[in-house]
PDB file of C-alpha atoms and ligand atoms in Angstrom:
ATOM      1  CA  MET L   1     -18.607-100.086 -13.413  1.00  0.00           C
ATOM      2  CA  LEU L   2     -19.638 -97.104 -15.478  1.00  0.00           C
ATOM      3  CA  GLN L   3     -20.390 -97.849 -19.085  1.00  0.00           C
ATOM      4  CA  ASN L   4     -19.129 -95.953 -22.078  1.00  0.00           C
ATOM      5  CA  LYS L   5     -21.999 -94.215 -23.911  1.00  0.00           C
ATOM      6  CA  HIS L   6     -20.970 -95.690 -27.268  1.00  0.00           C
ATOM      7  CA  THR L   7     -20.009 -99.284 -26.468  1.00  0.00           C
ATOM      8  CA  ASP L   8     -20.592-101.974 -23.917  1.00  0.00           C
ATOM      9  CA  PHE L   9     -17.014-101.625 -22.756  1.00  0.00           C
ATOM     10  CA  PRO L  10     -16.091 -99.293 -19.959  1.00  0.00           C
ATOM     11  CA  THR L  11     -13.404 -96.919 -21.185  1.00  0.00           C
ATOM     12  CA  SER L  12     -10.100 -96.713 -19.376  1.00  0.00           C
ATOM     13  CA  VAL L  13     -11.232 -93.466 -17.789  1.00  0.00           C
ATOM     14  CA  ASP L  14     -14.421 -95.140 -16.667  1.00  0.00           C
ATOM     15  CA  ALA L  15     -12.433 -98.083 -15.341  1.00  0.00           C
ATOM     16  CA  ILE L  16     -10.351 -95.940 -13.063  1.00  0.00           C
ATOM     17  CA  ARG L  17     -13.430 -94.087 -11.915  1.00  0.00           C
ATOM     18  CA  SER L  18     -15.362 -97.216 -11.089  1.00  0.00           C
ATOM     19  CA  GLU L  19     -16.434 -97.194  -7.492  1.00  0.00           C
ATOM     20  CA  LYS L  20     -14.661-100.435  -6.669  1.00  0.00           C
ATOM     21  CA  PHE L  21     -11.409 -99.371  -8.239  1.00  0.00           C
ATOM     22  CA  LEU L  22     -11.361 -96.013  -6.530  1.00  0.00           C
ATOM     23  CA  SER L  23     -12.156 -97.537  -3.197  1.00  0.00           C
ATOM     24  CA  LEU L  24      -9.293 -99.999  -3.575  1.00  0.00           C
ATOM     25  CA  MET L  25      -6.922 -97.442  -4.918  1.00  0.00           C
ATOM     26  CA  PHE L  26      -7.384 -95.041  -2.086  1.00  0.00           C
ATOM     27  CA  SER L  27      -8.217 -97.259   0.818  1.00  0.00           C
ATOM     28  CA  GLU L  28      -5.622 -99.912   0.138  1.00  0.00           C
ATOM     29  CA  GLY L  29      -3.150 -97.467  -1.260  1.00  0.00           C
ATOM     30  CA  VAL L  30      -1.935 -94.088  -0.406  1.00  0.00           C
ATOM     31  CA  PHE L  31      -4.221 -93.111   2.424  1.00  0.00           C
ATOM     32  CA  LEU L  32      -4.503 -96.212   4.592  1.00  0.00           C
ATOM     33  CA  LEU L  33      -0.889 -97.176   4.570  1.00  0.00           C
ATOM     34  CA  PHE L  34       1.004 -93.987   4.223  1.00  0.00           C
ATOM     35  CA  LYS L  35      -1.233 -91.460   5.875  1.00  0.00           C
ATOM     36  CA  CYS L  36      -0.700 -88.931   3.152  1.00  0.00           C
ATOM     37  CA  PHE L  37      -3.181 -86.350   4.341  1.00  0.00           C
ATOM     38  CA  SER L  38      -4.508 -83.987   1.747  1.00  0.00           C
ATOM     39  CA  CYS L  39      -2.098 -81.236   2.768  1.00  0.00           C
ATOM     40  CA  HIS L  40       0.781 -83.511   1.805  1.00  0.00           C
ATOM     41  CA  LEU L  41      -0.732 -85.166  -1.223  1.00  0.00           C
ATOM     42  CA  PHE L  42       0.746 -82.727  -3.698  1.00  0.00           C
ATOM     43  CA  LEU L  43       4.188 -83.985  -2.695  1.00  0.00           C
ATOM     44  CA  VAL L  44       3.379 -87.513  -3.847  1.00  0.00           C
ATOM     45  CA  GLN L  45       4.630 -88.272  -7.337  1.00  0.00           C
ATOM     46  CA  ILE L  46       1.869 -89.900  -9.400  1.00  0.00           C
ATOM     47  CA  ASN L  47       2.742 -91.528 -12.742  1.00  0.00           C
ATOM     48  CA  THR L  48      -0.110 -92.828 -14.830  1.00  0.00           C
ATOM     49  CA  GLU L  49      -0.668 -94.102 -18.328  1.00  0.00           C
ATOM     50  CA  GLU L  50      -4.003 -92.272 -18.353  1.00  0.00           C
ATOM     51  CA  HIS L  51      -4.202 -89.008 -20.274  1.00  0.00           C
ATOM     52  CA  VAL L  52      -7.416 -87.237 -19.377  1.00  0.00           C
ATOM     53  CA  ASP L  53      -8.728 -84.279 -21.407  1.00  0.00           C
ATOM     54  CA  ALA L  54      -8.997 -81.114 -19.354  1.00  0.00           C
ATOM     55  CA  ALA L  55     -12.746 -81.004 -20.155  1.00  0.00           C
ATOM     56  CA  ASP L  56     -13.145 -84.568 -18.910  1.00  0.00           C
ATOM     57  CA  GLN L  57     -11.631 -84.039 -15.481  1.00  0.00           C
ATOM     58  CA  GLU L  58     -14.114 -84.854 -12.783  1.00  0.00           C
ATOM     59  CA  VAL L  59     -13.451 -84.477  -9.073  1.00  0.00           C
ATOM     60  CA  ILE L  60     -14.305 -87.561  -7.090  1.00  0.00           C
ATOM     61  CA  ILE L  61     -14.505 -87.333  -3.319  1.00  0.00           C
ATOM     62  CA  TRP L  62     -13.379 -90.387  -1.376  1.00  0.00           C
ATOM     63  CA  ASP L  63     -15.411 -91.023   1.776  1.00  0.00           C
ATOM     64  CA  ARG L  64     -12.366 -92.457   3.623  1.00  0.00           C
ATOM     65  CA  LYS L  65     -14.194 -95.658   4.512  1.00  0.00           C
ATOM     66  CA  ILE L  66     -11.777 -98.567   4.508  1.00  0.00           C
ATOM     67  CA  PRO L  67     -13.319-101.980   3.780  1.00  0.00           C
ATOM     68  CA  GLU L  68     -13.370-104.323   6.797  1.00  0.00           C
ATOM     69  CA  ASP L  69     -11.481-107.116   5.035  1.00  0.00           C
ATOM     70  CA  ILE L  70      -8.545-104.786   4.466  1.00  0.00           C
ATOM     71  CA  LEU L  71      -8.613-103.364   7.971  1.00  0.00           C
ATOM     72  CA  LYS L  72      -8.504-106.931   9.285  1.00  0.00           C
ATOM     73  CA  GLU L  73      -5.284-107.648   7.364  1.00  0.00           C
ATOM     74  CA  ILE L  74      -3.475-104.391   8.057  1.00  0.00           C
ATOM     75  CA  ALA L  75      -4.150-103.199  11.553  1.00  0.00           C
ATOM     76  CA  THR L  76      -1.365-100.628  11.838  1.00  0.00           C
ATOM     77  CA  PRO L  77      -0.789 -98.031   9.147  1.00  0.00           C
ATOM     78  CA  LYS L  78       2.797 -97.198   8.218  1.00  0.00           C
ATOM     79  CA  GLU L  79       3.846 -93.590   8.117  1.00  0.00           C
ATOM     80  CA  VAL L  80       6.359 -92.393   5.525  1.00  0.00           C
ATOM     81  CA  PRO L  81       7.217 -88.923   4.210  1.00  0.00           C
ATOM     82  CA  ALA L  82       4.951 -88.006   1.301  1.00  0.00           C
ATOM     83  CA  GLU L  83       7.933 -87.034  -0.852  1.00  0.00           C
ATOM     84  CA  SER L  84       9.296 -90.607  -0.644  1.00  0.00           C
ATOM     85  CA  VAL L  85       6.124 -91.970  -2.277  1.00  0.00           C
ATOM     86  CA  THR L  86       5.673 -92.646  -5.987  1.00  0.00           C
ATOM     87  CA  VAL L  87       2.339 -93.966  -7.213  1.00  0.00           C
ATOM     88  CA  TRP L  88       2.163 -95.857 -10.523  1.00  0.00           C
ATOM     89  CA  ILE L  89      -1.241 -96.288 -12.154  1.00  0.00           C
ATOM     90  CA  ASP L  90      -2.180 -98.364 -15.177  1.00  0.00           C
ATOM     91  CA  PRO L  91      -5.863 -97.654 -15.821  1.00  0.00           C
ATOM     92  CA  LEU L  92      -6.127-100.329 -18.504  1.00  0.00           C
ATOM     93  CA  ASP L  93      -3.527-103.033 -18.933  1.00  0.00           C
ATOM     94  CA  ALA L  94      -3.733-105.337 -21.973  1.00  0.00           C
ATOM     95  CA  THR L  95      -5.003-102.506 -24.170  1.00  0.00           C
ATOM     96  CA  GLN L  96      -4.264-104.454 -27.337  1.00  0.00           C
ATOM     97  CA  GLU L  97      -6.285-107.438 -26.080  1.00  0.00           C
ATOM     98  CA  TYR L  98      -9.110-105.139 -24.961  1.00  0.00           C
ATOM     99  CA  THR L  99      -9.442-103.902 -28.548  1.00  0.00           C
ATOM    100  CA  GLU L 100      -9.706-107.564 -29.620  1.00  0.00           C
ATOM    101  CA  ASP L 101     -12.396-108.194 -26.987  1.00  0.00           C
ATOM    102  CA  LEU L 102     -10.105-110.588 -25.105  1.00  0.00           C
ATOM    103  CA  ARG L 103     -11.429-109.348 -21.793  1.00  0.00           C
ATOM    104  CA  LYS L 104      -9.907-111.981 -19.544  1.00  0.00           C
ATOM    105  CA  TYR L 105      -6.496-110.332 -19.936  1.00  0.00           C
ATOM    106  CA  VAL L 106      -7.622-106.848 -18.903  1.00  0.00           C
ATOM    107  CA  THR L 107      -6.625-105.463 -15.509  1.00  0.00           C
ATOM    108  CA  THR L 108      -6.364-102.087 -13.832  1.00  0.00           C
ATOM    109  CA  MET L 109      -3.405-101.577 -11.513  1.00  0.00           C
ATOM    110  CA  VAL L 110      -2.191 -99.278  -8.772  1.00  0.00           C
ATOM    111  CA  CYS L 111       1.164 -99.450  -7.066  1.00  0.00           C
ATOM    112  CA  VAL L 112       2.780 -97.480  -4.270  1.00  0.00           C
ATOM    113  CA  ALA L 113       6.562 -97.328  -4.135  1.00  0.00           C
ATOM    114  CA  VAL L 114       8.516 -95.835  -1.249  1.00  0.00           C
ATOM    115  CA  ASN L 115      12.007 -94.581  -2.057  1.00  0.00           C
ATOM    116  CA  GLY L 116      11.678 -96.436  -5.360  1.00  0.00           C
ATOM    117  CA  LYS L 117      10.877 -99.795  -3.743  1.00  0.00           C
ATOM    118  CA  PRO L 118       7.536-101.394  -4.603  1.00  0.00           C
ATOM    119  CA  VAL L 119       5.559-101.683  -1.380  1.00  0.00           C
ATOM    120  CA  LEU L 120       1.895-102.021  -2.233  1.00  0.00           C
ATOM    121  CA  GLY L 121       0.218-103.471  -5.310  1.00  0.00           C
ATOM    122  CA  VAL L 122      -3.386-103.820  -6.431  1.00  0.00           C
ATOM    123  CA  ILE L 123      -4.348-105.739  -9.592  1.00  0.00           C
ATOM    124  CA  HIS L 124      -8.047-105.626 -10.410  1.00  0.00           C
ATOM    125  CA  LYS L 125      -9.796-107.626 -13.134  1.00  0.00           C
ATOM    126  CA  PRO L 126     -12.814-105.462 -14.011  1.00  0.00           C
ATOM    127  CA  PHE L 127     -14.542-108.117 -16.117  1.00  0.00           C
ATOM    128  CA  SER L 128     -14.426-110.869 -13.524  1.00  0.00           C
ATOM    129  CA  GLU L 129     -14.515-108.508 -10.551  1.00  0.00           C
ATOM    130  CA  TYR L 130     -11.501-110.172  -9.003  1.00  0.00           C
ATOM    131  CA  THR L 131      -8.963-108.116  -7.061  1.00  0.00           C
ATOM    132  CA  ALA L 132      -5.552-109.149  -5.745  1.00  0.00           C
ATOM    133  CA  TRP L 133      -3.701-106.865  -3.345  1.00  0.00           C
ATOM    134  CA  ALA L 134      -0.650-107.227  -1.162  1.00  0.00           C
ATOM    135  CA  MET L 135       1.620-105.034   0.891  1.00  0.00           C
ATOM    136  CA  VAL L 136       5.256-105.790   1.723  1.00  0.00           C
ATOM    137  CA  ASP L 137       5.456-106.511   5.473  1.00  0.00           C
ATOM    138  CA  GLY L 138       1.701-105.961   5.579  1.00  0.00           C
ATOM    139  CA  GLY L 139      -1.246-108.076   4.541  1.00  0.00           C
ATOM    140  CA  SER L 140      -2.606-109.574   1.354  1.00  0.00           C
ATOM    141  CA  ASN L 141      -5.704-111.254  -0.017  1.00  0.00           C
ATOM    142  CA  VAL L 142      -3.777-113.545  -2.372  1.00  0.00           C
ATOM    143  CA  LYS L 143      -1.114-116.204  -1.949  1.00  0.00           C
ATOM    144  CA  ALA L 144       1.401-118.288  -3.879  1.00  0.00           C
ATOM    145  CA  ARG L 145       0.413-121.720  -5.170  1.00  0.00           C
ATOM    146  CA  THR L 146       1.786-124.718  -3.287  1.00  0.00           C
ATOM    147  CA  SER L 147       4.086-125.976  -6.055  1.00  0.00           C
ATOM    148  CA  TYR L 148       5.934-124.733  -9.125  1.00  0.00           C
ATOM    149  CA  ASN L 149       7.887-126.561 -11.836  1.00  0.00           C
ATOM    150  CA  GLU L 150      11.406-125.130 -11.900  1.00  0.00           C
ATOM    151  CA  ARG L 151      12.975-127.680 -14.291  1.00  0.00           C
ATOM    152  CA  THR L 152      10.501-127.445 -17.169  1.00  0.00           C
ATOM    153  CA  PRO L 153       8.457-124.409 -16.227  1.00  0.00           C
ATOM    154  CA  ARG L 154       5.334-123.197 -17.971  1.00  0.00           C
ATOM    155  CA  ILE L 155       6.367-119.707 -18.992  1.00  0.00           C
ATOM    156  CA  VAL L 156       3.866-116.927 -19.565  1.00  0.00           C
ATOM    157  CA  VAL L 157       5.020-114.363 -22.145  1.00  0.00           C
ATOM    158  CA  SER L 158       3.672-111.426 -24.116  1.00  0.00           C
ATOM    159  CA  ARG L 159       1.458-112.207 -27.107  1.00  0.00           C
ATOM    160  CA  SER L 160       1.789-108.711 -28.615  1.00  0.00           C
ATOM    161  CA  HIS L 161       5.243-107.441 -27.549  1.00  0.00           C
ATOM    162  CA  SER L 162       7.055-110.752 -27.552  1.00  0.00           C
ATOM    163  CA  GLY L 163      10.396-109.854 -29.170  1.00  0.00           C
ATOM    164  CA  MET L 164      12.574-112.975 -29.011  1.00  0.00           C
ATOM    165  CA  VAL L 165      11.081-114.245 -25.758  1.00  0.00           C
ATOM    166  CA  LYS L 166      10.198-117.709 -27.084  1.00  0.00           C
ATOM    167  CA  GLN L 167      13.744-118.302 -28.318  1.00  0.00           C
ATOM    168  CA  VAL L 168      15.127-117.116 -24.954  1.00  0.00           C
ATOM    169  CA  ALA L 169      12.759-119.378 -22.999  1.00  0.00           C
ATOM    170  CA  LEU L 170      13.391-122.493 -25.097  1.00  0.00           C
ATOM    171  CA  GLN L 171      17.144-121.904 -25.171  1.00  0.00           C
ATOM    172  CA  THR L 172      17.202-121.592 -21.379  1.00  0.00           C
ATOM    173  CA  PHE L 173      14.768-124.292 -20.293  1.00  0.00           C
ATOM    174  CA  GLY L 174      14.700-126.688 -23.252  1.00  0.00           C
ATOM    175  CA  ASN L 175      12.120-127.719 -25.801  1.00  0.00           C
ATOM    176  CA  GLN L 176       9.869-129.401 -23.219  1.00  0.00           C
ATOM    177  CA  THR L 177       9.031-125.995 -21.825  1.00  0.00           C
ATOM    178  CA  THR L 178       5.480-124.806 -22.371  1.00  0.00           C
ATOM    179  CA  ILE L 179       5.124-121.229 -23.585  1.00  0.00           C
ATOM    180  CA  ILE L 180       1.835-119.499 -22.748  1.00  0.00           C
ATOM    181  CA  PRO L 181       1.317-116.316 -24.797  1.00  0.00           C
ATOM    182  CA  ALA L 182      -0.922-113.927 -22.862  1.00  0.00           C
ATOM    183  CA  GLY L 183      -1.868-110.254 -22.789  1.00  0.00           C
ATOM    184  CA  GLY L 184      -1.210-107.798 -19.983  1.00  0.00           C
ATOM    185  CA  ALA L 185       1.525-107.642 -17.381  1.00  0.00           C
ATOM    186  CA  GLY L 186      -1.049-107.747 -14.557  1.00  0.00           C
ATOM    187  CA  TYR L 187      -2.614-110.928 -15.968  1.00  0.00           C
ATOM    188  CA  LYS L 188       0.806-112.542 -16.307  1.00  0.00           C
ATOM    189  CA  VAL L 189       1.747-111.875 -12.672  1.00  0.00           C
ATOM    190  CA  LEU L 190      -1.601-113.309 -11.545  1.00  0.00           C
ATOM    191  CA  ALA L 191      -0.745-116.447 -13.579  1.00  0.00           C
ATOM    192  CA  LEU L 192       1.995-117.134 -11.007  1.00  0.00           C
ATOM    193  CA  LEU L 193      -0.361-116.989  -8.035  1.00  0.00           C
ATOM    194  CA  ASP L 194      -3.248-118.908  -6.521  1.00  0.00           C
ATOM    195  CA  VAL L 195      -6.062-117.032  -8.221  1.00  0.00           C
ATOM    196  CA  PRO L 196      -9.600-118.457  -8.100  1.00  0.00           C
ATOM    197  CA  ASP L 197     -10.761-116.670 -11.275  1.00  0.00           C
ATOM    198  CA  LYS L 198     -11.737-119.401 -13.782  1.00  0.00           C
ATOM    199  CA  SER L 199     -10.464-117.465 -16.790  1.00  0.00           C
ATOM    200  CA  GLN L 200      -6.958-117.190 -15.310  1.00  0.00           C
ATOM    201  CA  GLU L 201      -4.269-119.464 -16.814  1.00  0.00           C
ATOM    202  CA  LYS L 202      -1.472-120.719 -14.558  1.00  0.00           C
ATOM    203  CA  ALA L 203       2.260-120.492 -15.176  1.00  0.00           C
ATOM    204  CA  ASP L 204       5.510-121.054 -13.273  1.00  0.00           C
ATOM    205  CA  LEU L 205       7.490-118.094 -14.630  1.00  0.00           C
ATOM    206  CA  TYR L 206       6.848-114.774 -16.368  1.00  0.00           C
ATOM    207  CA  ILE L 207       9.517-113.594 -18.813  1.00  0.00           C
ATOM    208  CA  HIS L 208       9.491-110.403 -20.903  1.00  0.00           C
ATOM    209  CA  VAL L 209      12.387-109.298 -23.101  1.00  0.00           C
ATOM    210  CA  THR L 210      11.337-105.962 -24.639  1.00  0.00           C
ATOM    211  CA  TYR L 211      11.066-102.495 -23.112  1.00  0.00           C
ATOM    212  CA  ILE L 212       8.225-102.100 -20.615  1.00  0.00           C
ATOM    213  CA  LYS L 213       6.742 -99.228 -18.574  1.00  0.00           C
ATOM    214  CA  LYS L 214       6.876 -99.132 -14.798  1.00  0.00           C
ATOM    215  CA  TRP L 215       3.094 -98.712 -14.438  1.00  0.00           C
ATOM    216  CA  ASP L 216       2.766-102.092 -16.158  1.00  0.00           C
ATOM    217  CA  ILE L 217       4.923-103.912 -13.624  1.00  0.00           C
ATOM    218  CA  CYS L 218       5.050-102.061 -10.297  1.00  0.00           C
ATOM    219  CA  ALA L 219       1.855-103.569  -8.824  1.00  0.00           C
ATOM    220  CA  GLY L 220       2.870-107.089  -9.807  1.00  0.00           C
ATOM    221  CA  ASN L 221       6.352-106.501  -8.435  1.00  0.00           C
ATOM    222  CA  ALA L 222       4.943-105.315  -5.088  1.00  0.00           C
ATOM    223  CA  ILE L 223       2.546-108.258  -4.822  1.00  0.00           C
ATOM    224  CA  LEU L 224       5.237-110.817  -5.665  1.00  0.00           C
ATOM    225  CA  LYS L 225       7.654-109.209  -3.216  1.00  0.00           C
ATOM    226  CA  ALA L 226       5.040-109.166  -0.453  1.00  0.00           C
ATOM    227  CA  LEU L 227       4.437-112.893  -1.006  1.00  0.00           C
ATOM    228  CA  GLY L 228       8.158-113.783  -1.014  1.00  0.00           C
ATOM    229  CA  GLY L 229       8.597-113.831  -4.803  1.00  0.00           C
ATOM    230  CA  HIS L 230      10.782-111.747  -7.103  1.00  0.00           C
ATOM    231  CA  MET L 231      10.532-109.520 -10.130  1.00  0.00           C
ATOM    232  CA  THR L 232      13.834-108.284 -11.562  1.00  0.00           C
ATOM    233  CA  THR L 233      15.416-107.459 -14.883  1.00  0.00           C
ATOM    234  CA  LEU L 234      16.681-110.508 -16.767  1.00  0.00           C
ATOM    235  CA  SER L 235      20.124-109.894 -15.307  1.00  0.00           C
ATOM    236  CA  GLY L 236      18.695-110.000 -11.788  1.00  0.00           C
ATOM    237  CA  GLU L 237      18.714-106.278 -10.989  1.00  0.00           C
ATOM    238  CA  GLU L 238      16.008-104.854  -8.743  1.00  0.00           C
ATOM    239  CA  ILE L 239      13.780-102.315 -10.529  1.00  0.00           C
ATOM    240  CA  SER L 240      13.635 -98.814  -9.075  1.00  0.00           C
ATOM    241  CA  TYR L 241      10.193 -97.199  -9.254  1.00  0.00           C
ATOM    242  CA  THR L 242      11.384 -93.632  -9.429  1.00  0.00           C
ATOM    243  CA  GLY L 243      12.924 -91.623 -12.246  1.00  0.00           C
ATOM    244  CA  SER L 244      12.421 -92.878 -15.790  1.00  0.00           C
ATOM    245  CA  ASP L 245       9.065 -94.448 -16.614  1.00  0.00           C
ATOM    246  CA  GLY L 246      10.368 -97.585 -18.309  1.00  0.00           C
ATOM    247  CA  ILE L 247      12.987-100.340 -18.165  1.00  0.00           C
ATOM    248  CA  GLU L 248      15.129-101.808 -20.923  1.00  0.00           C
ATOM    249  CA  GLY L 249      16.546-104.883 -19.211  1.00  0.00           C
ATOM    250  CA  GLY L 250      13.611-107.270 -19.648  1.00  0.00           C
ATOM    251  CA  LEU L 251      11.745-108.943 -16.839  1.00  0.00           C
ATOM    252  CA  LEU L 252      11.888-112.191 -14.892  1.00  0.00           C
ATOM    253  CA  ALA L 253       9.174-112.893 -12.315  1.00  0.00           C
ATOM    254  CA  SER L 254       9.121-115.943 -10.091  1.00  0.00           C
ATOM    255  CA  ILE L 255       7.832-117.135  -6.761  1.00  0.00           C
ATOM    256  CA  ARG L 256       8.929-120.063  -4.573  1.00  0.00           C
ATOM    257  CA  MET L 257      11.919-120.638  -6.859  1.00  0.00           C
ATOM    258  CA  ASN L 258      15.642-119.887  -6.683  1.00  0.00           C
ATOM    259  CA  HIS L 259      15.380-116.626  -8.609  1.00  0.00           C
ATOM    260  CA  GLN L 260      19.122-115.961  -8.788  1.00  0.00           C
ATOM    261  CA  ALA L 261      19.714-119.478 -10.167  1.00  0.00           C
ATOM    262  CA  LEU L 262      17.142-118.727 -12.864  1.00  0.00           C
ATOM    263  CA  VAL L 263      18.932-115.468 -13.693  1.00  0.00           C
ATOM    264  CA  ARG L 264      22.236-117.343 -14.069  1.00  0.00           C
ATOM    265  CA  LYS L 265      20.589-119.733 -16.547  1.00  0.00           C
ATOM    266  CA  LEU L 266      19.292-116.961 -18.799  1.00  0.00           C
ATOM    267  CA  PRO L 267      21.392-115.774 -21.746  1.00  0.00           C
ATOM    268  CA  ASP L 268      22.844-112.261 -21.777  1.00  0.00           C
ATOM    269  CA  LEU L 269      20.377-110.512 -24.094  1.00  0.00           C
ATOM    270  CA  GLU L 270      22.854-107.822 -25.096  1.00  0.00           C
ATOM    271  CA  LYS L 271      25.299-110.467 -26.308  1.00  0.00           C
ATOM    272  CA  THR L 272      22.771-112.755 -28.003  1.00  0.00           C
ATOM    273  CA  GLY L 273      20.753-109.927 -29.582  1.00  0.00           C
ATOM    274  CA  HIS L 274      17.562-111.593 -28.302  1.00  0.00           C
ATOM    275  CA  LYS L 275      15.791-108.390 -27.250  1.00  0.00           C
TER     276      LYS L 275
HETATM  277  N1  A3P P   1       8.047-103.049 -25.906  1.00  0.00           N
HETATM  278  C1  A3P P   1       7.087-102.402 -25.261  1.00  0.00           C
HETATM  279  N2  A3P P   1       6.957-101.062 -25.325  1.00  0.00           N
HETATM  280  C2  A3P P   1       5.983-100.411 -24.662  1.00  0.00           C
HETATM  281  N3  A3P P   1       5.063-101.024 -23.867  1.00  0.00           N
HETATM  282  C3  A3P P   1       5.172-102.354 -23.756  1.00  0.00           C
HETATM  283  C4  A3P P   1       6.167-103.108 -24.415  1.00  0.00           C
HETATM  284  N4  A3P P   1       6.022-104.403 -24.099  1.00  0.00           N
HETATM  285  C5  A3P P   1       4.964-104.457 -23.275  1.00  0.00           C
HETATM  286  N5  A3P P   1       4.452-103.232 -23.069  1.00  0.00           N
HETATM  287  C6  A3P P   1       3.266-102.886 -22.291  1.00  0.00           C
HETATM  288  O1  A3P P   1       3.208-103.758 -21.179  1.00  0.00           O
HETATM  289  C7  A3P P   1       1.882-104.244 -20.981  1.00  0.00           C
HETATM  290  C8  A3P P   1       1.901-105.738 -21.130  1.00  0.00           C
HETATM  291  O2  A3P P   1       2.292-106.046 -22.442  1.00  0.00           O
HETATM  292  P1  A3P P   1       2.086-107.470 -23.055  1.00  0.00           P
HETATM  293  O3  A3P P   1       0.631-107.778 -23.009  1.00  0.00           O
HETATM  294  O4  A3P P   1       2.613-107.365 -24.446  1.00  0.00           O
HETATM  295  O5  A3P P   1       2.884-108.376 -22.177  1.00  0.00           O
HETATM  296  C9  A3P P   1       1.030-103.551 -22.028  1.00  0.00           C
HETATM  297  O6  A3P P   1       0.527-102.398 -21.376  1.00  0.00           O
HETATM  298  P2  A3P P   1      -0.812-101.622 -21.833  1.00  0.00           P
HETATM  299  O7  A3P P   1      -1.758-102.620 -22.335  1.00  0.00           O
HETATM  300  O8  A3P P   1      -1.203-100.966 -20.552  1.00  0.00           O
HETATM  301  O9  A3P P   1      -0.358-100.670 -22.877  1.00  0.00           O
HETATM  302  C10 A3P P   1       2.019-103.173 -23.105  1.00  0.00           C
HETATM  303  O10 A3P P   1       1.665-102.037 -23.849  1.00  0.00           O
HETATM  304 MG1   MG P   2      -0.194-101.749 -19.045  1.00  0.00          MG
END
C-alpha cells in the first residue's frame, strides 16, 4: 500500500493504485473474465466515485499475470461484448468512518455488471489485507455462514446515513431484534458472510433506507448473488447497474433466507414516510 506523504493513511487514490488492489481489479475483473482486450476497452463503461486531478493521473501498466488461486477457481473465461459491460468502482467506502479513524469499516470495491446484472464483485479491506471476491456462475474465495437467524435477525445498518432504518427494522422484526450500526456498504455485506477477519462483526440481514450509489453496492450484490443470496430494493426489485448512478428504493440484503418473505414483511416506505 502506498502511503500518503502527509499522513499515515493511504489516500483513496493511493488505495486504488495499491499493487494488490490493481492486481485484483484487473485480474479478477474485466480482463480475466470478459476478455476485454485493450482495443475494446474504451467501449466499457466505467463509473467510479474517484475524481482524479488531471495532474495526478498516472498510467499503470498491468502485467496480465493472474494469481494462481484465482485461476484455480475460474478455469474458463467468459466472453461478452465490451459494450455490455459496466464497471463500478468505489475506491474508498466508509469515507466518513475513515475520517474518524475507524479503519475496520473501510473497503475498496470493484464490480463488473453485464447488461446491468451484477456478475463479479471484489471487496478488499486494505487495513486487514482481506479480500473477498465472487463471480456469478464462476468461482469465489468466500462463502455463506452455515446458519442465520430469520425470526429475530441481527440487522446491520448505516451509522452515518441511517434515516429511519432502526424504526423500520424494529417495526418489522420486533424489539428483540439487534441493530448493529456500522460504516460502509462493503463492510455490511461482509457481515453477512463467513469472513475470517477478526475485526468483522456478523449480522443476519443488511437494511438501508436512504438513497445510495451503485458503486457502493454493486460488488456486494454480485458476491451475494454468486453465493445464492440476494440484494434488492426494499420492495424486492432487482437493481440494474446501468443508467443512473444511484437508487432511491432502499436496500435489503440477505443470504440463506426467504428473501421475498422478508420483503413482504417490510413496510412500504413511501406510505410510512420512513425513508
Ligand atoms: N443517503 C445517501 N446518499 C449518498 N450516499 C450514501 C447515502 N447513504 C449511504 N451512502 C453511501 O454509501 C456508503 C455506505 O454508507 P453507510 O456507511 O452510511 O452505510 C458510503 O459510501 P462512501 O463512504 O464511499 O461515500 C455512503 O456515502
Ligand atoms: Mg462507498
